[in-house]
Amino acid sequence: MKDLEFSCALYLKEYFQVGLFDLSKETPPVPMQFKNKLKVILGKLGGLNFYVVYTYDNIIFAQDNHYMFDKLLSRLNEYPILFVIDELKRSTILQLIERKIAHIVPFERSYIPELMLHQDKPPRENIKLFPSERLGILPTNIVARFIDGAIPRTFTTSDIQVDVSKASISRSIKELQNVGIIEAKKIGRAYQMKFLHSRQKIWEAREYILASLASEVYQVPKSSIEVPTVLAGESALSRYTLLSPPSIPCYAVVMNNDDRKNFAITSNTINNISKYLIKERRTGWKELLEEIELQVFPYAPMTMMVRNCEVISPLMLSLSGYKNKEPRIKTSFEELDDMIFDKLVRLDQQDFK
């Protein structure tokens, strides 16, 4: 646990100018099932005493361990508890906040209600190796394919399965190289590229660097699209989570090469372009007999077969820009985030074996 203790101490000193002091006193015994999964000390932080629980194992917060977790809390009841862990799922964070249990993920987040201290996003300094502005939509698509496992960490241009010109791919590679996300080495006559950061680190910084990969969702007559097949938006979300399917289905449509050549596609223009393209389809529409929702993707999204339906992948759904403030939608996206994060952990472990 020494690395975690050091990281926590450095984080508290660097960002909050406080120290966590070990009082070197005996602590209550923890449940046997957790004995080798955590370390408990009695520490002082900001003038208050805490039982500080260091752990690398998310399993102690798992739903099927709730009895043992409550048993741990009941034994450490003399002082407030502060968990220090190197990563937490979004659902676990919400559970801890609901129960007002203090926790720290060094250099990512902290929640200590006893000290009225709450930092919810990574400091800008923690992502200083990434570009200061968002990437374009095509470079973001390439990065998204790496994060999702479709492109290996070390790759060539032939690994980028996006239906665009070689010149467009080359420009995107150059952009990713210039901002320090990849490096390129010439081997013979060809170039070999490598992503310089893990999938998890890039994903943590997605709000700062990755563009939305699709337009807003538009409601249109079903006749506006021939044989829609790929689910997007709330329809896609319902396929991955416990969310009920919406009454009006949502589908992804992809711009063709001619459309992309005729318009300058950026994050700022995609919605206006999509409105224009959908408006062009209205020729001959008499009435809105049956409606569907469409979300326009400039480049074909990665998809999966889920219960005999083709659906945009969870990561593509998360980056599609689809937003809905309803609590049931937010909860389902938190469930989706956990699914994505678990996959990134597995992929990164394969890369760094």
Tab-separated table of C-alpha atoms in Angstrom:
chain	number	residue	atom	x	y	z
A	1	MET	CA	0.000	0.000	0.000
A	2	LYS	CA	3.035	2.299	0.167
A	3	ASP	CA	2.553	3.611	-3.374
A	4	LEU	CA	-1.079	4.480	-2.633
A	5	GLU	CA	-0.147	6.152	0.668
A	6	PHE	CA	2.571	8.199	-1.034
A	7	SER	CA	0.277	9.190	-3.909
A	8	CYS	CA	-2.446	10.299	-1.484
A	9	ALA	CA	-0.011	12.335	0.620
A	10	LEU	CA	1.424	14.025	-2.485
A	11	TYR	CA	-2.066	14.794	-3.826
A	12	LEU	CA	-3.241	16.367	-0.543
A	13	LYS	CA	-0.080	18.446	-0.211
A	14	GLU	CA	0.054	19.600	-3.841
A	15	TYR	CA	-3.604	20.524	-4.316
A	16	PHE	CA	-4.932	21.314	-0.835
A	17	GLN	CA	-1.766	22.173	1.143
A	18	VAL	CA	-2.658	19.771	3.957
A	19	GLY	CA	-0.943	16.718	5.372
A	20	LEU	CA	-2.319	13.360	6.519
A	21	PHE	CA	-0.520	12.308	9.692
A	22	ASP	CA	-0.383	8.728	10.992
A	23	LEU	CA	-1.157	8.770	14.738
A	24	SER	CA	0.435	5.302	15.149
A	25	LYS	CA	-2.331	3.941	17.352
A	26	GLU	CA	-3.912	0.494	17.281
A	27	THR	CA	-7.040	0.215	15.133
A	28	PRO	CA	-10.008	-2.176	15.455
A	29	PRO	CA	-9.711	-5.509	13.590
A	30	VAL	CA	-11.347	-5.639	10.145
A	31	PRO	CA	-13.538	-8.544	8.950
A	32	MET	CA	-11.433	-11.572	7.992
A	33	GLN	CA	-12.718	-11.445	4.394
A	34	PHE	CA	-11.109	-7.999	3.966
A	35	LYS	CA	-7.920	-8.653	5.928
A	36	ASN	CA	-5.628	-8.917	2.892
A	37	LYS	CA	-7.467	-6.332	0.805
A	38	LEU	CA	-6.952	-3.168	2.838
A	39	LYS	CA	-4.850	-1.323	5.388
A	40	VAL	CA	-6.334	0.764	8.207
A	41	ILE	CA	-4.583	3.534	10.149
A	42	LEU	CA	-5.749	6.215	12.541
A	43	GLY	CA	-4.752	9.490	10.928
A	44	LYS	CA	-5.213	13.233	11.398
A	45	LEU	CA	-6.273	15.417	8.488
A	46	GLY	CA	-7.265	19.076	8.740
A	47	GLY	CA	-7.345	18.858	12.541
A	48	LEU	CA	-9.742	15.876	12.608
A	49	ASN	CA	-9.085	12.214	13.330
A	50	PHE	CA	-10.074	9.659	10.669
A	51	TYR	CA	-9.849	5.920	10.245
A	52	VAL	CA	-8.042	5.925	6.889
A	53	VAL	CA	-8.668	2.781	4.834
A	54	TYR	CA	-6.223	2.188	1.973
A	55	THR	CA	-7.231	-0.386	-0.640
A	56	TYR	CA	-6.584	-1.303	-4.270
A	57	ASP	CA	-9.576	-3.625	-4.412
A	58	ASN	CA	-12.942	-2.322	-5.647
A	59	ILE	CA	-14.551	-5.585	-4.582
A	60	ILE	CA	-15.004	-4.390	-1.010
A	61	PHE	CA	-17.622	-1.940	-2.354
A	62	ALA	CA	-19.447	-4.548	-4.471
A	63	GLN	CA	-23.179	-4.965	-3.973
A	64	ASP	CA	-22.852	-8.627	-2.988
A	65	ASN	CA	-20.370	-7.600	-0.269
A	66	HIS	CA	-22.696	-5.036	1.334
A	67	TYR	CA	-23.045	-7.100	4.541
A	68	MET	CA	-19.264	-7.281	5.089
A	69	PHE	CA	-18.872	-3.627	4.094
A	70	ASP	CA	-21.440	-2.574	6.710
A	71	LYS	CA	-19.640	-4.780	9.211
A	72	LEU	CA	-16.393	-2.932	8.441
A	73	LEU	CA	-18.119	0.428	8.987
A	74	SER	CA	-19.606	-0.738	12.290
A	75	ARG	CA	-16.168	-1.725	13.608
A	76	LEU	CA	-14.593	1.576	12.575
A	77	ASN	CA	-17.229	3.698	14.303
A	78	GLU	CA	-15.198	5.778	16.753
A	79	TYR	CA	-14.032	8.250	14.096
A	80	PRO	CA	-15.142	9.168	10.560
A	81	ILE	CA	-13.866	6.819	7.839
A	82	LEU	CA	-11.816	7.979	4.848
A	83	PHE	CA	-11.294	5.485	2.009
A	84	VAL	CA	-8.252	5.934	-0.229
A	85	ILE	CA	-8.361	3.904	-3.457
A	86	ASP	CA	-6.691	4.193	-6.860
A	87	GLU	CA	-9.955	3.935	-8.852
A	88	LEU	CA	-13.704	3.929	-8.229
A	89	LYS	CA	-16.690	3.130	-10.414
A	90	ARG	CA	-19.208	5.919	-10.904
A	91	SER	CA	-21.945	3.843	-9.227
A	92	THR	CA	-19.712	3.309	-6.173
A	93	ILE	CA	-18.978	7.027	-5.959
A	94	LEU	CA	-22.698	7.789	-5.912
A	95	GLN	CA	-23.278	5.209	-3.165
A	96	LEU	CA	-20.491	6.629	-1.009
A	97	ILE	CA	-21.746	10.200	-1.476
A	98	GLU	CA	-25.310	9.151	-0.631
A	99	ARG	CA	-24.031	7.675	2.641
A	100	LYS	CA	-21.704	10.669	3.204
A	101	ILE	CA	-18.619	8.428	3.356
A	102	ALA	CA	-15.345	10.261	2.703
A	103	HIS	CA	-13.093	8.977	-0.075
A	104	ILE	CA	-10.068	9.992	-2.124
A	105	VAL	CA	-8.900	8.837	-5.545
A	106	PRO	CA	-5.500	10.580	-5.711
A	107	PHE	CA	-5.250	13.247	-8.438
A	108	GLU	CA	-8.790	12.457	-9.636
A	109	ARG	CA	-11.379	13.196	-6.979
A	110	SER	CA	-11.899	13.742	-3.266
A	111	TYR	CA	-15.021	13.888	-1.122
A	112	ILE	CA	-14.563	14.620	2.587
A	113	PRO	CA	-17.820	16.089	3.980
A	114	GLU	CA	-16.324	16.504	7.459
A	115	LEU	CA	-13.887	19.057	5.983
A	116	MET	CA	-16.312	20.410	3.366
A	117	LEU	CA	-13.814	19.325	0.733
A	118	HIS	CA	-15.082	18.080	-2.624
A	119	GLN	CA	-13.147	17.935	-5.894
A	120	ASP	CA	-15.109	16.178	-8.624
A	121	LYS	CA	-12.939	16.393	-11.752
A	122	PRO	CA	-9.263	15.900	-12.525
A	123	PRO	CA	-7.302	19.147	-12.163
A	124	ARG	CA	-6.147	20.595	-15.460
A	125	GLU	CA	-2.560	19.972	-14.324
A	126	ASN	CA	-3.308	16.248	-14.234
A	127	ILE	CA	-4.009	16.222	-17.980
A	128	LYS	CA	-1.389	18.751	-19.045
A	129	LEU	CA	0.125	16.237	-21.505
A	130	PHE	CA	-3.057	16.384	-23.562
A	131	PRO	CA	-4.025	19.166	-26.012
A	132	SER	CA	-5.537	22.350	-24.610
A	133	GLU	CA	-8.341	22.241	-27.200
A	134	ARG	CA	-10.656	19.487	-28.359
A	135	LEU	CA	-9.633	17.273	-31.253
A	136	GLY	CA	-11.521	17.298	-34.542
A	137	ILE	CA	-14.275	14.757	-35.188
A	138	LEU	CA	-12.143	12.435	-37.368
A	139	PRO	CA	-9.111	12.386	-34.998
A	140	THR	CA	-11.580	11.743	-32.147
A	141	ASN	CA	-13.003	8.797	-34.112
A	142	ILE	CA	-9.509	7.335	-34.418
A	143	VAL	CA	-8.843	7.768	-30.693
A	144	ALA	CA	-12.278	6.298	-29.893
A	145	ARG	CA	-11.451	3.204	-31.936
A	146	PHE	CA	-8.246	2.761	-29.958
A	147	ILE	CA	-10.055	3.193	-26.648
A	148	ASP	CA	-12.711	0.679	-27.724
A	149	GLY	CA	-10.098	-1.891	-28.740
A	150	ALA	CA	-10.633	-1.736	-32.524
A	151	ILE	CA	-7.154	-0.228	-33.036
A	152	PRO	CA	-4.162	-1.718	-31.171
A	153	ARG	CA	-1.838	0.479	-29.159
A	154	THR	CA	0.872	0.078	-31.812
A	155	PHE	CA	-0.705	0.381	-35.242
A	156	THR	CA	-0.419	1.368	-38.890
A	157	THR	CA	-2.829	3.332	-41.068
A	158	SER	CA	-4.293	0.057	-42.373
A	159	ASP	CA	-5.666	-0.580	-38.853
A	160	ILE	CA	-7.866	2.534	-39.119
A	161	GLN	CA	-11.074	1.193	-40.641
A	162	VAL	CA	-12.816	4.486	-41.399
A	163	ASP	CA	-14.212	5.090	-44.899
A	164	VAL	CA	-12.313	8.287	-45.715
A	165	SER	CA	-9.449	9.252	-48.006
A	166	LYS	CA	-5.829	8.453	-47.169
A	167	ALA	CA	-5.159	12.196	-47.096
A	168	SER	CA	-7.793	12.680	-44.369
A	169	ILE	CA	-6.278	9.862	-42.321
A	170	SER	CA	-2.798	11.369	-42.733
A	171	ARG	CA	-3.980	14.799	-41.557
A	172	SER	CA	-5.633	13.256	-38.514
A	173	ILE	CA	-2.529	11.224	-37.667
A	174	LYS	CA	-0.453	14.395	-37.950
A	175	GLU	CA	-2.832	16.222	-35.598
A	176	LEU	CA	-2.671	13.402	-33.028
A	177	GLN	CA	1.113	13.370	-33.315
A	178	ASN	CA	1.430	17.143	-32.941
A	179	VAL	CA	-0.593	17.217	-29.711
A	180	GLY	CA	1.329	14.308	-28.168
A	181	ILE	CA	-1.317	11.582	-28.183
A	182	ILE	CA	0.656	9.310	-30.521
A	183	GLU	CA	4.210	8.980	-31.758
A	184	ALA	CA	5.247	7.851	-35.242
A	185	LYS	CA	8.370	5.965	-36.336
A	186	LYS	CA	9.429	5.223	-39.874
A	187	ILE	CA	10.184	1.537	-40.439
A	188	GLY	CA	11.399	0.975	-43.963
A	189	ARG	CA	9.006	2.814	-46.251
A	190	ALA	CA	6.078	2.728	-43.841
A	191	TYR	CA	5.245	4.477	-40.581
A	192	GLN	CA	4.319	2.735	-37.360
A	193	MET	CA	2.320	4.672	-34.786
A	194	LYS	CA	1.874	4.168	-31.055
A	195	PHE	CA	-0.554	5.679	-28.544
A	196	LEU	CA	1.441	7.231	-25.709
A	197	HIS	CA	-1.223	7.023	-23.004
A	198	SER	CA	-3.389	4.244	-21.606
A	199	ARG	CA	-7.048	4.040	-22.565
A	200	GLN	CA	-8.072	4.868	-19.002
A	201	LYS	CA	-6.025	8.083	-18.919
A	202	ILE	CA	-7.404	9.288	-22.237
A	203	TRP	CA	-10.938	8.408	-21.138
A	204	GLU	CA	-10.515	10.363	-17.904
A	205	ALA	CA	-9.641	13.450	-19.977
A	206	ARG	CA	-12.415	12.964	-22.559
A	207	GLU	CA	-14.352	16.055	-21.470
A	208	TYR	CA	-11.343	18.185	-22.332
A	209	ILE	CA	-10.034	16.599	-25.523
A	210	LEU	CA	-12.618	14.456	-27.373
A	211	ALA	CA	-15.268	15.908	-29.678
A	212	SER	CA	-18.894	14.756	-29.833
A	213	LEU	CA	-19.136	12.235	-32.643
A	214	ALA	CA	-22.688	12.947	-33.813
A	215	SER	CA	-25.351	15.598	-34.184
A	216	GLU	CA	-28.271	16.238	-31.891
A	217	VAL	CA	-31.264	13.896	-32.123
A	218	TYR	CA	-34.009	14.966	-34.565
A	219	GLN	CA	-37.568	13.669	-34.791
A	220	VAL	CA	-38.627	12.907	-38.373
A	221	PRO	CA	-41.171	10.812	-40.301
A	222	LYS	CA	-40.180	7.172	-40.616
A	223	SER	CA	-40.317	7.512	-44.417
A	224	SER	CA	-37.285	9.815	-44.290
A	225	ILE	CA	-34.860	6.911	-44.111
A	226	GLU	CA	-34.803	3.623	-45.959
A	227	VAL	CA	-34.702	0.548	-43.735
A	228	PRO	CA	-33.106	2.039	-40.587
A	229	THR	CA	-31.125	-0.626	-38.759
A	230	VAL	CA	-28.536	0.780	-36.319
A	231	LEU	CA	-29.941	1.885	-32.963
A	232	ALA	CA	-28.650	5.069	-31.302
A	233	GLY	CA	-29.669	7.463	-28.508
A	234	GLU	CA	-32.135	6.207	-25.924
A	235	SER	CA	-32.882	3.099	-27.997
A	236	ALA	CA	-29.223	2.078	-27.827
A	237	LEU	CA	-29.032	2.901	-24.112
A	238	SER	CA	-31.995	0.619	-23.419
A	239	ARG	CA	-30.142	-2.268	-25.075
A	240	TYR	CA	-27.176	-2.017	-22.696
A	241	THR	CA	-28.952	-1.185	-19.437
A	242	LEU	CA	-32.189	-1.854	-17.544
A	243	LEU	CA	-33.790	1.188	-19.183
A	244	SER	CA	-37.089	0.467	-20.948
A	245	PRO	CA	-37.095	1.045	-24.745
A	246	PRO	CA	-38.472	4.490	-25.738
A	247	SER	CA	-41.843	4.817	-27.468
A	248	ILE	CA	-40.143	6.476	-30.472
A	249	PRO	CA	-37.056	4.541	-31.651
A	250	CYS	CA	-33.806	6.327	-32.410
A	251	TYR	CA	-31.488	5.362	-35.270
A	252	ALA	CA	-28.014	6.347	-36.426
A	253	VAL	CA	-27.530	7.576	-39.981
A	254	VAL	CA	-24.123	8.136	-41.542
A	255	MET	CA	-23.149	10.906	-43.926
A	256	ASN	CA	-21.820	9.720	-47.276
A	257	ASN	CA	-18.606	10.816	-48.969
A	258	ASP	CA	-20.350	13.392	-51.145
A	259	ASP	CA	-21.933	15.047	-48.108
A	260	ARG	CA	-18.586	15.176	-46.335
A	261	LYS	CA	-16.920	16.718	-49.384
A	262	ASN	CA	-19.584	19.424	-49.667
A	263	PHE	CA	-19.412	20.606	-46.049
A	264	ALA	CA	-16.720	21.594	-43.576
A	265	ILE	CA	-17.577	19.170	-40.784
A	266	THR	CA	-16.568	20.296	-37.317
A	267	SER	CA	-18.066	20.085	-33.831
A	268	ASN	CA	-19.461	23.587	-34.379
A	269	THR	CA	-21.063	22.870	-37.756
A	270	ILE	CA	-22.335	19.296	-37.443
A	271	ASN	CA	-25.775	20.257	-36.096
A	272	ASN	CA	-26.476	22.856	-38.791
A	273	ILE	CA	-25.268	20.457	-41.488
A	274	SER	CA	-27.451	17.668	-40.107
A	275	LYS	CA	-30.510	19.940	-40.022
A	276	TYR	CA	-29.911	20.853	-43.656
A	277	LEU	CA	-29.489	17.227	-44.759
A	278	ILE	CA	-32.622	16.139	-42.915
A	279	LYS	CA	-34.548	19.087	-44.331
A	280	GLU	CA	-33.515	18.004	-47.843
A	281	ARG	CA	-35.171	14.651	-47.207
A	282	ARG	CA	-38.518	16.358	-46.566
A	283	THR	CA	-39.343	16.643	-50.292
A	284	GLY	CA	-42.710	15.032	-50.871
A	285	TRP	CA	-43.565	14.505	-47.196
A	286	LYS	CA	-47.325	14.791	-46.806
A	287	GLU	CA	-47.866	14.110	-43.128
A	288	LEU	CA	-46.108	12.745	-40.074
A	289	LEU	CA	-47.812	9.341	-39.947
A	290	GLU	CA	-45.141	7.511	-37.947
A	291	GLU	CA	-42.166	9.211	-36.350
A	292	ILE	CA	-38.662	8.066	-35.526
A	293	GLU	CA	-35.590	9.836	-34.187
A	294	LEU	CA	-32.376	10.245	-36.161
A	295	GLN	CA	-28.872	11.078	-35.043
A	296	VAL	CA	-26.394	11.936	-37.811
A	297	PHE	CA	-22.837	10.567	-37.633
A	298	PRO	CA	-20.244	12.074	-40.028
A	299	TYR	CA	-18.302	8.772	-39.911
A	300	ALA	CA	-19.643	5.254	-39.417
A	301	PRO	CA	-19.725	4.447	-35.682
A	302	MET	CA	-18.531	1.174	-34.233
A	303	THR	CA	-21.462	-1.155	-33.590
A	304	MET	CA	-22.358	-4.362	-31.764
A	305	MET	CA	-25.069	-6.981	-32.140
A	306	VAL	CA	-27.229	-6.903	-29.025
A	307	ARG	CA	-30.275	-9.172	-28.825
A	308	ASN	CA	-30.398	-9.526	-32.631
A	309	CYS	CA	-30.160	-5.755	-33.221
A	310	GLU	CA	-27.227	-3.697	-34.473
A	311	VAL	CA	-26.456	-0.989	-31.903
A	312	ILE	CA	-23.748	1.683	-31.695
A	313	SER	CA	-21.107	0.555	-29.196
A	314	PRO	CA	-21.314	1.743	-25.564
A	315	LEU	CA	-18.288	4.002	-26.065
A	316	MET	CA	-19.718	5.506	-29.261
A	317	LEU	CA	-22.998	6.096	-27.425
A	318	SER	CA	-21.153	7.853	-24.608
A	319	LEU	CA	-19.310	10.088	-27.112
A	320	SER	CA	-22.321	10.684	-29.367
A	321	GLY	CA	-23.366	13.782	-27.450
A	322	TYR	CA	-26.786	12.315	-26.612
A	323	LYS	CA	-28.023	13.986	-23.438
A	324	ASN	CA	-31.188	13.766	-21.428
A	325	LYS	CA	-31.631	15.243	-17.946
A	326	GLU	CA	-34.234	12.725	-16.810
A	327	PRO	CA	-32.991	10.849	-13.709
A	328	ARG	CA	-33.658	7.439	-15.305
A	329	ILE	CA	-31.470	8.385	-18.295
A	330	LYS	CA	-28.669	9.729	-16.091
A	331	THR	CA	-28.728	6.569	-13.988
A	332	SER	CA	-28.517	4.397	-17.100
A	333	PHE	CA	-25.547	6.389	-18.408
A	334	GLU	CA	-23.795	5.842	-15.073
A	335	GLU	CA	-24.388	2.116	-15.564
A	336	LEU	CA	-22.971	2.450	-19.090
A	337	ASP	CA	-19.893	4.295	-17.752
A	338	ASP	CA	-19.148	1.393	-15.417
A	339	MET	CA	-19.416	-1.026	-18.354
A	340	ILE	CA	-17.008	1.070	-20.429
A	341	PHE	CA	-14.510	1.515	-17.596
A	342	ASP	CA	-14.381	-2.234	-16.876
A	343	LYS	CA	-13.579	-2.873	-20.555
A	344	LEU	CA	-10.813	-0.246	-20.580
A	345	VAL	CA	-9.201	-1.815	-17.520
A	346	ARG	CA	-9.110	-5.206	-19.263
A	347	LEU	CA	-7.713	-3.760	-22.509
A	348	ASP	CA	-5.021	-1.770	-20.700
A	349	GLN	CA	-3.999	-4.838	-18.730
A	350	GLN	CA	-3.462	-6.682	-22.018
A	351	ASP	CA	-1.351	-3.796	-23.361
A	352	PHE	CA	0.874	-3.479	-20.323
A	353	LYS	CA	1.425	-7.153	-19.464
